[in-house]
Amino acid sequence: MRLGVLDVGSNTVHLLVVDAHPGARPLPAHSHKAELRLAQLLDASGAIGSDGVDRLVAVVREALQAAEDKGVEDLLPFATSAVREADNADDVLARVQEETGVRLQVLSGAEEARLTFLAARRWFGWSAGKLLVLDIGGGSLEIGYGIDEEPDAAVSLPLGAGRLTAGWLPGDPPTADDVRALRRHVRTEIARTVGEFSRFGAPDHVVATSKTFKQLARLAGAPRSTEGLYVQRELKRESLESWVPRLSGMTAGERSELPGVSDGRSGQLLAGALVAEGAMDLFGVERLEICPWALREGVILRRLDHMG
């Protein structure tokens, strides 16, 4: 059957269409994206403003039309941290359903981490052993660890690249004091969770998903996306640590000229790099491998498991 996953994330609204059936690897058929940056559209009270809701409704309508055009039989719509943590989340969800007919399922942070972990496990297989999975989104950082398809530990921290950029790095380029303050905040938040994972022992394989990690790996010399999904891509902590001070001194426009960095993500790349660096350092990770599958694929795989 042809499945569609509608992911209302903190940065983008992404429709991924795949051809899939139980027991087979889902094959991508179409991708439709719109940059909305909900994590940066919250007002002073923590609510998504009326303009942001208007734009969300319009983007969901566009995605529905794209899904219809591509013959999607079953649509799996969900929302993550930006909607989940908005003070007016219930009103936003009700309006989206009323005006589009789409009932968004709001995933908890732990559910995000578990589904992302499932996708990574299926991609790398059982031979990868104990996995540590890191995922930096626009609104949150997800961490999962385990040897099975269900992680032994899974947490979500409010350390998304978009959220941190909006709240901590107002300058372009940011001041050294702001960067230092954000670095302290990131490491304090991550350090609180390290003990929860370290009691399970060292992982056999560390992997990362998300656009942020992919862009950081590309800066460090990983192959381009045009070379395909199955080319191994990795990020070494040593390389990342050399890039962080360089990114700190750049404007968003200057970062957008770097290889693999898009205009829409350049402004929040520094915050993402500080989270990646902090996570790799505090978890004692010298290198990690980029996983092409992430949350959307995890949602698809769980749906196929239920069908089976």
Short mmCIF file of N, CA and C in Angstrom, two decimals, residues 46-48 53 56 82-98 102-104 106:
data_model
loop_
_atom_site.label_atom_id
_atom_site.label_comp_id
_atom_site.label_asym_id
_atom_site.label_seq_id
_atom_site.Cartn_x
_atom_site.Cartn_y
_atom_site.Cartn_z
N GLY A 46 4.07 31.70 25.30
CA GLY A 46 4.33 30.32 24.95
C GLY A 46 3.29 29.70 24.05
N ALA A 47 2.44 30.53 23.46
CA ALA A 47 1.39 30.05 22.56
C ALA A 47 1.80 30.29 21.10
N ILE A 48 1.26 29.47 20.20
CA ILE A 48 1.45 29.71 18.77
C ILE A 48 0.46 30.79 18.36
N VAL A 53 -0.80 29.78 13.36
CA VAL A 53 -1.85 28.77 13.17
C VAL A 53 -2.40 28.85 11.76
N LEU A 56 0.03 27.17 9.55
CA LEU A 56 0.01 25.72 9.76
C LEU A 56 -1.17 25.09 9.03
N ALA A 82 6.99 21.36 19.15
CA ALA A 82 6.49 22.73 19.04
C ALA A 82 5.00 22.80 19.36
N VAL A 83 4.22 21.87 18.82
CA VAL A 83 2.79 21.82 19.12
C VAL A 83 2.56 21.27 20.52
N ARG A 84 3.30 20.22 20.86
CA ARG A 84 3.12 19.56 22.16
C ARG A 84 3.28 20.54 23.32
N GLU A 85 4.23 21.46 23.21
CA GLU A 85 4.55 22.34 24.33
C GLU A 85 3.92 23.72 24.23
N ALA A 86 3.17 23.97 23.17
CA ALA A 86 2.50 25.27 23.05
C ALA A 86 1.38 25.37 24.09
N ASP A 87 1.23 26.54 24.70
CA ASP A 87 0.19 26.73 25.71
C ASP A 87 -1.21 26.56 25.13
N ASN A 88 -1.36 26.82 23.85
CA ASN A 88 -2.67 26.68 23.21
C ASN A 88 -2.74 25.46 22.30
N ALA A 89 -2.02 24.40 22.67
CA ALA A 89 -1.95 23.21 21.82
C ALA A 89 -3.33 22.65 21.48
N ASP A 90 -4.22 22.57 22.47
CA ASP A 90 -5.55 22.00 22.22
C ASP A 90 -6.31 22.82 21.20
N ASP A 91 -6.23 24.15 21.30
CA ASP A 91 -6.91 25.01 20.35
C ASP A 91 -6.33 24.86 18.95
N VAL A 92 -5.00 24.75 18.87
CA VAL A 92 -4.34 24.58 17.57
C VAL A 92 -4.78 23.27 16.91
N LEU A 93 -4.78 22.21 17.68
CA LEU A 93 -5.16 20.90 17.15
C LEU A 93 -6.62 20.90 16.70
N ALA A 94 -7.48 21.53 17.50
CA ALA A 94 -8.90 21.58 17.16
C ALA A 94 -9.13 22.35 15.86
N ARG A 95 -8.40 23.45 15.70
CA ARG A 95 -8.60 24.25 14.49
C ARG A 95 -8.07 23.52 13.25
N VAL A 96 -6.92 22.86 13.38
CA VAL A 96 -6.40 22.09 12.25
C VAL A 96 -7.40 21.01 11.84
N GLN A 97 -7.98 20.32 12.82
CA GLN A 97 -8.95 19.26 12.51
C GLN A 97 -10.21 19.83 11.89
N GLU A 98 -10.68 20.96 12.44
CA GLU A 98 -11.92 21.56 11.94
C GLU A 98 -11.77 22.04 10.50
N VAL A 102 -7.80 16.86 9.40
CA VAL A 102 -6.64 16.09 9.86
C VAL A 102 -6.58 16.13 11.39
N ARG A 103 -6.56 14.96 12.00
CA ARG A 103 -6.42 14.88 13.45
C ARG A 103 -4.97 14.52 13.76
N LEU A 104 -4.22 15.50 14.20
CA LEU A 104 -2.81 15.28 14.48
C LEU A 104 -2.64 14.53 15.80
N VAL A 106 -0.33 13.89 18.78
CA VAL A 106 0.81 14.56 19.40
C VAL A 106 1.67 13.51 20.10
#
